[in-house]
Short mmCIF file of C-alpha atoms and ligand atoms in Angstrom, two decimals:
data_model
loop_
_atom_site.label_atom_id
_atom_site.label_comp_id
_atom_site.label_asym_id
_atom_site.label_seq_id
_atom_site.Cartn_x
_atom_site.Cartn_y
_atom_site.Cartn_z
CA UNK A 16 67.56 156.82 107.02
CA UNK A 17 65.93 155.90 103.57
CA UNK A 18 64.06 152.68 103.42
CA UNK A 19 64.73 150.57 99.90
CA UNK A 20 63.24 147.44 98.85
CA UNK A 21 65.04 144.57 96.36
CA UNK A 22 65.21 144.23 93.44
CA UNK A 23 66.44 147.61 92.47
CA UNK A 24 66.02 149.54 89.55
CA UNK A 25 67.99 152.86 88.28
CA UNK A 26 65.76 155.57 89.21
CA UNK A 27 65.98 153.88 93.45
CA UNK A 28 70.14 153.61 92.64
CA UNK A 29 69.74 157.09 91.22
CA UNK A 30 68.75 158.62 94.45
CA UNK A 31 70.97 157.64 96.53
CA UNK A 32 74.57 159.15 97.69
CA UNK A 33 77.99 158.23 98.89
CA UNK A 34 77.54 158.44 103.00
CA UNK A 35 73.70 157.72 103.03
CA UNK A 36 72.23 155.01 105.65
CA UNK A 37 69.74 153.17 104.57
CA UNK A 38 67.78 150.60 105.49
CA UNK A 39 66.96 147.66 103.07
CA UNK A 40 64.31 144.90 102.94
CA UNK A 41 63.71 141.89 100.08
CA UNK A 42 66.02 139.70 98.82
CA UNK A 43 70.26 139.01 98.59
CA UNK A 44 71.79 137.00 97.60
CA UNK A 45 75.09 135.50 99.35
CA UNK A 46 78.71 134.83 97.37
CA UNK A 47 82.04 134.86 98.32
CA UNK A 48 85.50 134.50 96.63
CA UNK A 49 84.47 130.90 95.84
CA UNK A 50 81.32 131.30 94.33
CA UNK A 51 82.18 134.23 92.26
CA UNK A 52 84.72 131.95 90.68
CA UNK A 53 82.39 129.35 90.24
CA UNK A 54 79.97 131.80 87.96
CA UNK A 55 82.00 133.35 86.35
CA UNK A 56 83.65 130.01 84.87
CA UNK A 57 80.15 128.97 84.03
CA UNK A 58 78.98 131.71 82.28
CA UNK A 59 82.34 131.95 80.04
CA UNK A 60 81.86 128.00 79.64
CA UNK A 61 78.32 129.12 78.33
CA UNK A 62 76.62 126.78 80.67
CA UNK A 63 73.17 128.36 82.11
CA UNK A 64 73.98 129.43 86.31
CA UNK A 65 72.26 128.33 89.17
CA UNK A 66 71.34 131.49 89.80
CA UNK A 67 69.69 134.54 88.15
CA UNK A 68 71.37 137.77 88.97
CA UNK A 69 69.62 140.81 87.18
CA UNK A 70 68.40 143.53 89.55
CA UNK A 71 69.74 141.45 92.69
CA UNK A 72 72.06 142.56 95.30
CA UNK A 73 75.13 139.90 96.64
CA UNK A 74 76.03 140.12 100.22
CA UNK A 75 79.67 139.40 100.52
CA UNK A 76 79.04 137.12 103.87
CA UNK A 77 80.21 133.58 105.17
CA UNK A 78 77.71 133.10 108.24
CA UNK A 79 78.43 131.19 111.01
CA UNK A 80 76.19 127.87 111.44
CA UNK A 81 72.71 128.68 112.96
CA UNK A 82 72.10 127.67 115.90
CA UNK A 83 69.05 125.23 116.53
CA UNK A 84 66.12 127.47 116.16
CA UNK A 85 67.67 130.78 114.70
CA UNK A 86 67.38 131.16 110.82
CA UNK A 87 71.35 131.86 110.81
CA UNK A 88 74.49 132.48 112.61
CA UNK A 89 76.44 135.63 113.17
CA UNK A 90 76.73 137.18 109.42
CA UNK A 91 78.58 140.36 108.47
CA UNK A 92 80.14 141.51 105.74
CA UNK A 93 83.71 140.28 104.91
CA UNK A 94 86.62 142.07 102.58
CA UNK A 95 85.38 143.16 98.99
CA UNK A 96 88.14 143.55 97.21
CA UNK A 97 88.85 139.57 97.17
CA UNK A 98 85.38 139.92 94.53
CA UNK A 99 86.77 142.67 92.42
CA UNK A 100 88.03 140.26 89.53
CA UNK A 101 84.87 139.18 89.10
CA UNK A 102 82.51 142.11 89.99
CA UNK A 103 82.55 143.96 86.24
CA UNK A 104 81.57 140.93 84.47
CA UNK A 105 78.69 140.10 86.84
CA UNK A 106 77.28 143.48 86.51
CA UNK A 107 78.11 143.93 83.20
CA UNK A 108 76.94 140.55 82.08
CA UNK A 109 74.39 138.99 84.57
CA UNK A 110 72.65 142.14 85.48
CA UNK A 111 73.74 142.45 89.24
CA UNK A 112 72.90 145.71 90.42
CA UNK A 113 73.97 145.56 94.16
CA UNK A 114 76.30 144.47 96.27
CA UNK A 115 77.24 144.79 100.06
CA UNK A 116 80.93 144.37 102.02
CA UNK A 117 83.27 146.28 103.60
CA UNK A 118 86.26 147.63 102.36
CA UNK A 119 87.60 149.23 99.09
CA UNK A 120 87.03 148.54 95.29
CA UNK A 121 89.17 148.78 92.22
CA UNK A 122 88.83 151.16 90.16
CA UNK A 123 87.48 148.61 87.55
CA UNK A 124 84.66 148.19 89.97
CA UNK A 125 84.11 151.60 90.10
CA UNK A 126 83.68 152.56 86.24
CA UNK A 127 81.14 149.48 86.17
CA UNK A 128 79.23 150.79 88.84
CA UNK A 129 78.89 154.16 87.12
CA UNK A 130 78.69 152.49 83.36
CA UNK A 131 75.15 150.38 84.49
CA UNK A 132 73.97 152.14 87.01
CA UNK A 133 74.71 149.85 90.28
CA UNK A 134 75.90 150.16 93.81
CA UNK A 135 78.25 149.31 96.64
CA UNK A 136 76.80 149.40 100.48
CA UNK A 137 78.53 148.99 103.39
CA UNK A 138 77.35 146.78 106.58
CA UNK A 139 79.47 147.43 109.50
CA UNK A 140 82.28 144.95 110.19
CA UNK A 141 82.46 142.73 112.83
CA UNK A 142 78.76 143.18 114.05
CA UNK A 143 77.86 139.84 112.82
CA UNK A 144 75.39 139.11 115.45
CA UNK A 145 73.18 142.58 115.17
CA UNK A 146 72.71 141.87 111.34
CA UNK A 147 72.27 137.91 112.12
CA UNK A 148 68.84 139.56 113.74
CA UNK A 149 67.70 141.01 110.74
CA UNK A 150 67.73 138.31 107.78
CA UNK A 151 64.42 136.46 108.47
CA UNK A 152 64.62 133.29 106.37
CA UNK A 153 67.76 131.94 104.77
CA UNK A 154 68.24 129.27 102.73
CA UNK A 155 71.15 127.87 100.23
CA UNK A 156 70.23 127.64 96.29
CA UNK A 157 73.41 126.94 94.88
CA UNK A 158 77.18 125.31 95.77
CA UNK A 159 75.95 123.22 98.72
CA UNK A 160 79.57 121.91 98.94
CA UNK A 161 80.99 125.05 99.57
CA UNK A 162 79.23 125.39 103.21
CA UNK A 163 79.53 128.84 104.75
CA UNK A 164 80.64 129.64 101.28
CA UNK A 165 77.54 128.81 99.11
CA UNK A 166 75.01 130.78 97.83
CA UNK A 167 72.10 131.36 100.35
CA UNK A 168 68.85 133.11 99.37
CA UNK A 169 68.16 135.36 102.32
CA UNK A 170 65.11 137.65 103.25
CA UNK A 171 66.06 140.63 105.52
CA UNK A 172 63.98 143.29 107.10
CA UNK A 173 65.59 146.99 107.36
CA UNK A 174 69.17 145.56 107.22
CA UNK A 175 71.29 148.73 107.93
CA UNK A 176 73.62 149.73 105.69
CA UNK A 177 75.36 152.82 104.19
CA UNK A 178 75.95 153.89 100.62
CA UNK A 179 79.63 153.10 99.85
CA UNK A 180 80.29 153.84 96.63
CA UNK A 181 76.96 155.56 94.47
CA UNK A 182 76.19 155.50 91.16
CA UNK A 183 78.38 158.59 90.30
CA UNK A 184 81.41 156.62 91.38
CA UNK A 185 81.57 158.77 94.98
CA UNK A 186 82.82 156.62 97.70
CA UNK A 187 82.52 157.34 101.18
CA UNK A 188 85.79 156.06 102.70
CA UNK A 189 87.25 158.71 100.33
CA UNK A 190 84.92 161.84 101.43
CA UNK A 191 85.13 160.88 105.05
CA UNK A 192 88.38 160.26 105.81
CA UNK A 193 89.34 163.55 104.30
CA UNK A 194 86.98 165.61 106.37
CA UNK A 195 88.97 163.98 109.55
CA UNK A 196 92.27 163.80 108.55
CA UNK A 197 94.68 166.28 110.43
CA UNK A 198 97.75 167.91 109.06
CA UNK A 199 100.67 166.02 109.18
CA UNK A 200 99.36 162.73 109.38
CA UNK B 17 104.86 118.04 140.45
CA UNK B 18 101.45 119.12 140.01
CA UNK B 19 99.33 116.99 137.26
CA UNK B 20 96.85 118.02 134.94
CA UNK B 21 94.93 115.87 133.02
CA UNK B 22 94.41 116.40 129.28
CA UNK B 23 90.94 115.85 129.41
CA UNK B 24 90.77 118.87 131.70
CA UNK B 25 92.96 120.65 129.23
CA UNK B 26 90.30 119.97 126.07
CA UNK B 27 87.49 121.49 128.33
CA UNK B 28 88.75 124.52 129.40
CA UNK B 29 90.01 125.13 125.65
CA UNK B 30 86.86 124.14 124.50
CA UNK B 31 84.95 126.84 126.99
CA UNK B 32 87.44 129.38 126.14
CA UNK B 33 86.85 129.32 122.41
CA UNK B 34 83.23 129.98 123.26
CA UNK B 35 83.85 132.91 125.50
CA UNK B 36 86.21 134.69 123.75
CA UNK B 37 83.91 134.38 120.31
CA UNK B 38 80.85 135.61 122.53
CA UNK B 39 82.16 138.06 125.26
CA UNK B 40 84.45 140.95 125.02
CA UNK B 41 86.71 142.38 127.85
CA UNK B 42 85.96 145.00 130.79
CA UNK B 43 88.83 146.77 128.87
CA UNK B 44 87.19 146.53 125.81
CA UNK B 45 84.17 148.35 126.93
CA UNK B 46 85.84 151.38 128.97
CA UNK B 47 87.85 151.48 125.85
CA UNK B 48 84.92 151.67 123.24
CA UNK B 49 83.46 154.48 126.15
CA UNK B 50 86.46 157.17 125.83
CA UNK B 51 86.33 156.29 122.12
CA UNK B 52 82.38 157.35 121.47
CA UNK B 53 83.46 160.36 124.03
CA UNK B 54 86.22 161.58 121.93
CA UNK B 55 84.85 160.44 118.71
CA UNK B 56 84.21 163.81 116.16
CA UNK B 57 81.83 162.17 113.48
CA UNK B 58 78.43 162.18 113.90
CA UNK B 59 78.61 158.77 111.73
CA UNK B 60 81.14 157.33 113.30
CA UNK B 61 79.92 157.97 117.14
CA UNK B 62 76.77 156.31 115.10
CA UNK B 63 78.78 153.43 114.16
CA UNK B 64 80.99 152.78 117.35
CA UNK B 65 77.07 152.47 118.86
CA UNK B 66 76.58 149.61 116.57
CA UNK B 67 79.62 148.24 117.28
CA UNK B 68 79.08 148.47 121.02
CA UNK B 69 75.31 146.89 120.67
CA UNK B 70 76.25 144.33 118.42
CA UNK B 71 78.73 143.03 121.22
CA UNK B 72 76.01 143.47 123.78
CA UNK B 73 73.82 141.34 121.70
CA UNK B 74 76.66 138.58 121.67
CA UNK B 75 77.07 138.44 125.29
CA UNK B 76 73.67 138.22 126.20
CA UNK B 77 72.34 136.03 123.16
CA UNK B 78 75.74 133.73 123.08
CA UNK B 79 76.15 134.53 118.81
CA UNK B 80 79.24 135.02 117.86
CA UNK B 81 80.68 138.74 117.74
CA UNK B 82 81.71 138.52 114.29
CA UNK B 83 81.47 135.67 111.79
CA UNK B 84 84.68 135.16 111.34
CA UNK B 85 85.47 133.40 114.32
CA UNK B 86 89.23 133.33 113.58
CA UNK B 87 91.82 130.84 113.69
CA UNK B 88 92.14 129.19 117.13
CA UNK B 89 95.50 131.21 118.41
CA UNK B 90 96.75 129.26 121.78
CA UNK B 91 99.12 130.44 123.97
CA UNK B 92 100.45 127.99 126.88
CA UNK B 93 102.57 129.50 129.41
CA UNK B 94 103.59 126.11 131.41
CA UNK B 95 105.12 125.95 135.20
CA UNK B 96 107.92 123.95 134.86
CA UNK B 97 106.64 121.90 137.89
CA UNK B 98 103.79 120.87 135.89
CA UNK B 99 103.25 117.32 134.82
CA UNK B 100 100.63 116.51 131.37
CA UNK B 101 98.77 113.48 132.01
CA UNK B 102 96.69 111.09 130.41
CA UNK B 103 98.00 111.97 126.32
CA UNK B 104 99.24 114.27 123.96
CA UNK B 105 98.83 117.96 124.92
CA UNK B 106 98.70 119.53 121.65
CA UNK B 107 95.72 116.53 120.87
CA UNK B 108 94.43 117.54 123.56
CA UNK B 109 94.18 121.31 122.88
CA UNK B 110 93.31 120.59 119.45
CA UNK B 111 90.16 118.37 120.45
CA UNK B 112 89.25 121.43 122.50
CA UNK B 113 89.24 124.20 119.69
CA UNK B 114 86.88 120.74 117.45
CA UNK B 115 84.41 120.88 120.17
CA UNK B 116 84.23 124.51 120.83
CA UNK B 117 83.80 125.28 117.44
CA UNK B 118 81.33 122.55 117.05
CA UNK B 119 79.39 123.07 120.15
CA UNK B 120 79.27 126.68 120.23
CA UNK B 121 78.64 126.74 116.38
CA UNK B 122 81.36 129.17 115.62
CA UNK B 123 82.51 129.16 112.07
CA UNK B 124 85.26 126.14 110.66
CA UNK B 125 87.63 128.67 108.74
CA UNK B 126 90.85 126.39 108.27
CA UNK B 127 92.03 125.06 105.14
CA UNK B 128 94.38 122.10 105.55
CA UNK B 129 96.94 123.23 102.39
CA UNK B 130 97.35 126.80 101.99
CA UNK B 131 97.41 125.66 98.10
CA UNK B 132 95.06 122.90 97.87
CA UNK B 133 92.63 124.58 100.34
CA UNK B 134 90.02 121.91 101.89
CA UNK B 135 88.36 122.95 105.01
CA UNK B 136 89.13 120.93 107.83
CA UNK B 137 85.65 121.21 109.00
CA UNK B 138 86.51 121.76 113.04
CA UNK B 139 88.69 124.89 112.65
CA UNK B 140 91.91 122.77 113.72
CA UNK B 141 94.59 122.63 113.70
CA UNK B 142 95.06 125.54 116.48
CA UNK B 143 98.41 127.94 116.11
CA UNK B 144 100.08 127.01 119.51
CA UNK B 145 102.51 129.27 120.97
CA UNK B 146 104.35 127.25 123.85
CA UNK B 147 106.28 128.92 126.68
CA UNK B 148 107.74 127.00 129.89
CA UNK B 149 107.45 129.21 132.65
CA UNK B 150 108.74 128.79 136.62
CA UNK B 151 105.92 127.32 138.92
CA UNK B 152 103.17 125.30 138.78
CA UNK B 153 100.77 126.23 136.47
CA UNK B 154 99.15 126.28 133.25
CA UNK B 155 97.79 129.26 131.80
CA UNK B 156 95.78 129.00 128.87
CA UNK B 157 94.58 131.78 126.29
CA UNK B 158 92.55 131.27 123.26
CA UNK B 159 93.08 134.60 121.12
CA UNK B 160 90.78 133.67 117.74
CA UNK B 161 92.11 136.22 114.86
CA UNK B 162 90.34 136.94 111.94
CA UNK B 163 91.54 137.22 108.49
CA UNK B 164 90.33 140.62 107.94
CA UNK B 165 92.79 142.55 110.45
CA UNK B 166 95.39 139.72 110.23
CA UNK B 167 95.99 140.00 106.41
CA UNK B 168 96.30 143.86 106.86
CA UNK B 169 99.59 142.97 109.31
CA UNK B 170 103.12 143.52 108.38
CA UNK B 171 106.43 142.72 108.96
CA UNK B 172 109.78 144.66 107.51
CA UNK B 173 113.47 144.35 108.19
CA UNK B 174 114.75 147.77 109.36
CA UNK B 175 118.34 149.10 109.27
CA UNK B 176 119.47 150.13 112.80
CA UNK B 177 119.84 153.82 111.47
CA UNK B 178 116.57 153.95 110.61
CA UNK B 179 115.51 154.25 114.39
CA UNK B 180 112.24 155.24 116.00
CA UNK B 181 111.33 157.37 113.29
CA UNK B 182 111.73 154.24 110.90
CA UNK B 183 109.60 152.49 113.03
CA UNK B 184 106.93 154.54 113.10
CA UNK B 185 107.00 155.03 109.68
CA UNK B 186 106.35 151.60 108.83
CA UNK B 187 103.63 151.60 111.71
CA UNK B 188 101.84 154.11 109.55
CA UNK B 189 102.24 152.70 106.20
CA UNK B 190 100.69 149.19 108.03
CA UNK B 191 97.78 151.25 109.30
CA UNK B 192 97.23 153.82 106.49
CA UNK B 193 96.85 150.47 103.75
CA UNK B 194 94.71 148.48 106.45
CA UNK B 195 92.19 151.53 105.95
CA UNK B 196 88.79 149.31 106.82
CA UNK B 197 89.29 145.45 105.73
CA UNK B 198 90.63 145.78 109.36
CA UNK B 199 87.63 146.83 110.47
CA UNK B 200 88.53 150.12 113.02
CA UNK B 201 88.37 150.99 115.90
CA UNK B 202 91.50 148.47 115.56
CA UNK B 203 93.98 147.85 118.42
CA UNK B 204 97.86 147.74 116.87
CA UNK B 205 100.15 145.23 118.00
CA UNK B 206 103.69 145.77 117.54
CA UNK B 207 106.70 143.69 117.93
CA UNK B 208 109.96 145.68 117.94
CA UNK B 209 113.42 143.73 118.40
CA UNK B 210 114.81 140.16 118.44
CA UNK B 211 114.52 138.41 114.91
CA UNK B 212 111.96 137.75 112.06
CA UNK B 213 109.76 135.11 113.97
CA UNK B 214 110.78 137.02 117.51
CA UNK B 215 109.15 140.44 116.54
CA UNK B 216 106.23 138.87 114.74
CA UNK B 217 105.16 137.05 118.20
CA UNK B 218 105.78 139.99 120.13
CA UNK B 219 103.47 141.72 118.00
CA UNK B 220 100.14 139.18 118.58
CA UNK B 221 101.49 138.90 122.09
CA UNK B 222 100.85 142.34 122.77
CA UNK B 223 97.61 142.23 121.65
CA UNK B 224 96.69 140.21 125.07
CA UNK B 225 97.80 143.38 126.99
CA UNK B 226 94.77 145.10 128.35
CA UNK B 227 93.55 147.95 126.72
CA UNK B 228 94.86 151.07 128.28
CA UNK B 229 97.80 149.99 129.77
CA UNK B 230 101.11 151.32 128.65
CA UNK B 231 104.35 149.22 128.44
CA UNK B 232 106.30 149.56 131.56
CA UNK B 233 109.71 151.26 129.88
CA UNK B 234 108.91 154.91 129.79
CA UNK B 235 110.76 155.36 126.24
CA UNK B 236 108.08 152.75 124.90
CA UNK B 237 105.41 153.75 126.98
CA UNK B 238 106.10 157.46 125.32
CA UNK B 239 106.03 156.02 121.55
CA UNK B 240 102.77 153.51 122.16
CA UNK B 241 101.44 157.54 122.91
CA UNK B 242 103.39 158.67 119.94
CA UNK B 243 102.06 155.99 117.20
CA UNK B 244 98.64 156.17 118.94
CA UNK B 245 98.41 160.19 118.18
CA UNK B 246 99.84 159.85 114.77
CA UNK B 247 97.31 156.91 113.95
CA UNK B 248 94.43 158.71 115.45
CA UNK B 249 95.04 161.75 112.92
CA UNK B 250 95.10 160.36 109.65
CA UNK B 251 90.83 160.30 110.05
CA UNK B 252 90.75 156.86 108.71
CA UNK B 253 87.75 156.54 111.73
CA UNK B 254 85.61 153.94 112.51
CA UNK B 255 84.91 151.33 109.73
CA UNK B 256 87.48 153.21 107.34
CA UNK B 257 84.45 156.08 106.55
CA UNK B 258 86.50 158.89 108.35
CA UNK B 259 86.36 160.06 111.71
CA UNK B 260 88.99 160.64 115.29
CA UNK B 261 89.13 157.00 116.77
CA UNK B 262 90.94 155.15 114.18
CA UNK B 263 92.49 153.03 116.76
CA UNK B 264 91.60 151.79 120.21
CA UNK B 265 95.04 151.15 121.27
CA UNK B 266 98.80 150.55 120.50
CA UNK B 267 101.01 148.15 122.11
CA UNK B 268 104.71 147.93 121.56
CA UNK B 269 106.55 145.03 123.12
CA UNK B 270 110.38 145.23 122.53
CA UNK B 271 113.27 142.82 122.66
CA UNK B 272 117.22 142.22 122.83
CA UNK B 273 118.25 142.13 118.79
CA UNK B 274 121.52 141.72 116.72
CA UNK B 275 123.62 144.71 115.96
CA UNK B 276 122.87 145.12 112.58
CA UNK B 277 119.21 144.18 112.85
CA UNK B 278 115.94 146.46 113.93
CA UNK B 279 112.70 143.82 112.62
CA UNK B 280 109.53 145.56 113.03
CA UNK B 281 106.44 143.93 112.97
CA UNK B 282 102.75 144.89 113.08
CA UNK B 283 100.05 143.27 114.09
CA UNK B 284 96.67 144.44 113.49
CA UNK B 285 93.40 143.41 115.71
CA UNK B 286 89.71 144.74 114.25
CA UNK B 287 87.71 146.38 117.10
CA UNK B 288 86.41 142.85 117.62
CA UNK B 289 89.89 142.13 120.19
CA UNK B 290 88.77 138.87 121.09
CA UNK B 291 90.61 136.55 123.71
CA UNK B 292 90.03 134.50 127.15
CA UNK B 293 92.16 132.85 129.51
CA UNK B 294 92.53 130.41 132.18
CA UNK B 295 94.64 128.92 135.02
CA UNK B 296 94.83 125.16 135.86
S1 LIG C 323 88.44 141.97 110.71
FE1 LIG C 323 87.65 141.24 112.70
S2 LIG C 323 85.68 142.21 112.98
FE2 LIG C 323 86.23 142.41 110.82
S3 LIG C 323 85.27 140.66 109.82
FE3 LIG C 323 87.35 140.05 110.33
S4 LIG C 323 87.26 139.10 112.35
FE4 LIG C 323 85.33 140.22 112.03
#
């Protein structure tokens, strides 16, 4: 299990491989389908965003409301793939260098991450309430409106996760399916 | 005729949201057992742990298993003998899914226009599935579903010719796409027979089945074995990153269809198989 630390840079990204778990303290930020449309419209209306991206990592998450006394509700990761229109441009762009879901990515998501140098993790699906345990503080920044949608600023401690697609464009789902799949399926 | 008040109604919905979105099944947990026994990949035993402690955690800390805590899916079986007091049933089912969601701060996930797309902020309306039933009961089960698993479901039109093999085909090509925005170990609901809407409520029905137990026709019985082999090979594993347990369970419910027709649908459930019932 490596231990990494937000914001990252290339030579952390560098290191690390398709398959790895890690565990990650610092910073992410939170955006879903919503959001992403929201800055991406902004920064192609030229308007300055809400938020600044560069070197951050976006959690693909709509918690559940936090119950009286707990910094947030049940939060895991939901479907990637519903960011990938707008995942080149932020990394491109804004500078985004993370990001964490589950599921697959486009191939345009793909080249980016290889092009500058950025990552996909994985946090397991549906385990909501073990990851709730690790994000320390939350708060939202940006899109109040959009509730469970809007961008929180959250502060986790060894949140687990595993490398889903590296820097090299290897992907996981890819390299470990094939190890298990048996003839004829 | 027995009488049940609707106030009664909107508090046992109300609990059962809670429970289900909290607490898995007995069957649930001998199932995730045989499946960290059998499982091959030293990640994915690893990952059917976290699976297994995160819905620990929920039972004993009352958080949610997952964040998405669904749409409200209702099913009322009602004894015909059975008399509804006091107002509206469906108001009253729906006030129960408001204050379970409210109460037991689960997630609002509804839009009101699947175009215009406001939230309705209380997770209603509920999807009600109404059956009348001999007796004098009223069973209630709350079934939240997820969008993850439930966008990776399918439904196709066979020909009659193209048989068991056909179906099983399809089965596969359902499974094989839902890779891990279904988040495996997933349970596979399938609704063989009747007509479009008919097969597609088969399918969620037989998600309620308990985990383990095969459908009472031995022909069915031997292709929920069949399907459940087949999807346990491709080594799409737990969470999609390869691995033996790919799926939980399969459940095939069949029914009386037109000569020409053979619908097929699939329903997929993530690992988190969520549902509670009641009897009034
Ligand atoms: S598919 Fe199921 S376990 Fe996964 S995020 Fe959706 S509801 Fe949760």
């Amino acid at each position: 299990m490596k231990r990494i630390r937000t914001p990252l840079d290339d030579e952390t990204i560098r290191t690390l491989k398709a398959g790895d778990q890690v565990a990650l303290s610092g910073v992410l930020l939170t955006g879903r389908d919503a959001a992403h449309k929201r800055l991406v419209d902004t920064y192609k209306a030229g308007q300055e965003l809400p938020v600044d991206l560069r070197g951050q990592v976006i959690y693909y998450v709509g918690p559940c409301p936090a119950k009286p006394g707990k910094v947030i509700g049940s939060a895991g990761p939901t479907t990637s793939s519903r960011m990938d229109p707008y995942t080149p441009l932020l990394v491109r762009e804004l500078g985004l260098k993370g990001m964490i879901g589950k599921g697959y990515r486009s191939k345009q998501v793909v080249d980016v991450l290889k092009a500058q140098c950025a990552i996909y993790f994985l946090a397991v699906g549906g385990a909501g309430a073990l990851l709730a345990q690790r994000i320390k503080q939350a708060e939202v920044i940006a899109y109040p409106d959009l509730g469970a949608e809007a961008i929180y600023r959250l502060e986790v401690e060894d949140f687990p996760l595993i490398v889903g697609i590296d820097s090299q464009g290897r992907n996981a789902y890819e390299e470990g399916q094939a190890k298990y799949r048996l003839a004829g399926a | 005729m027995k009488q049940i008040h609707v106030k009664d109604i909107a508090e046992t919905v109300e609990r059962l949201c809670i429970q289900a979105c909290t607490a898995l099944g007995d069957d649930w947990w001998q199932a995730m057992e045989n499946a960290v026994s059998l499982e091959e990949s030293p990640l994915g035993k690893d990952l059917l742990g976290i699976i297994r402690e995160n819905a620990g955690l929920a039972a004993s800390t009352g958080e949610p298993i997952c964040q998405d805590t669904g749409l409200a899916v209702v099913f009322l079986e009602i004894g015909q003998e059975v008399s509804i007091t006091g107002g509206s049933l469906y108001d009253a089912i729906n006030e129960g899914v408001r204050r379970g969601y409210i109460n037991g701060y689960l997630r609002k996930s509804v839009v009101s226009d699947p175009l215009i797309r406001e939230n309705t902020g209380d997770n209603t309306p509920a999807i009600i599935h109404t059956e009348i039933v001999p007796g004098s009961d009223l069973r209630i089960t709350v079934a939240p579903k997820g969008a993850g698993s439930e966008n990776s479901s399918g439904l196709k039109m066979l020909k009659p010719a193209d048989g068991e093999e056909g179906v099983i085909r399809f089965v596969m090509e359902v499974v094989e796409a839902a890779g891990p925005n279904a988040c495996p170990p997933i349970v596979v609901g399938v609704g063989v027979g009747g007509n479009l809407e008919k097969s597609a409520l088969l399918a969620k029905r037989s998600l309620l089945r308990p985990l383990g137990e095969r459908h009472p026709k031995p022909h069915i019985a031997k292709l929920e074995e069949e399907l459940l082999k087949r999807i346990n090979s491709t080594g799409i594993g737990p969470q999609g990153l390869g691995g033996r347990i790919t799926a939980l369970d399969v459940h095939v419910e069949v029914h009386p269809t037109h000569i020409a027709s053979l619908p097929v649908a699939v329903n997929i459930q993530c690992h988190a198989s969520r549902h509670a019932e009641a009897v009034l």
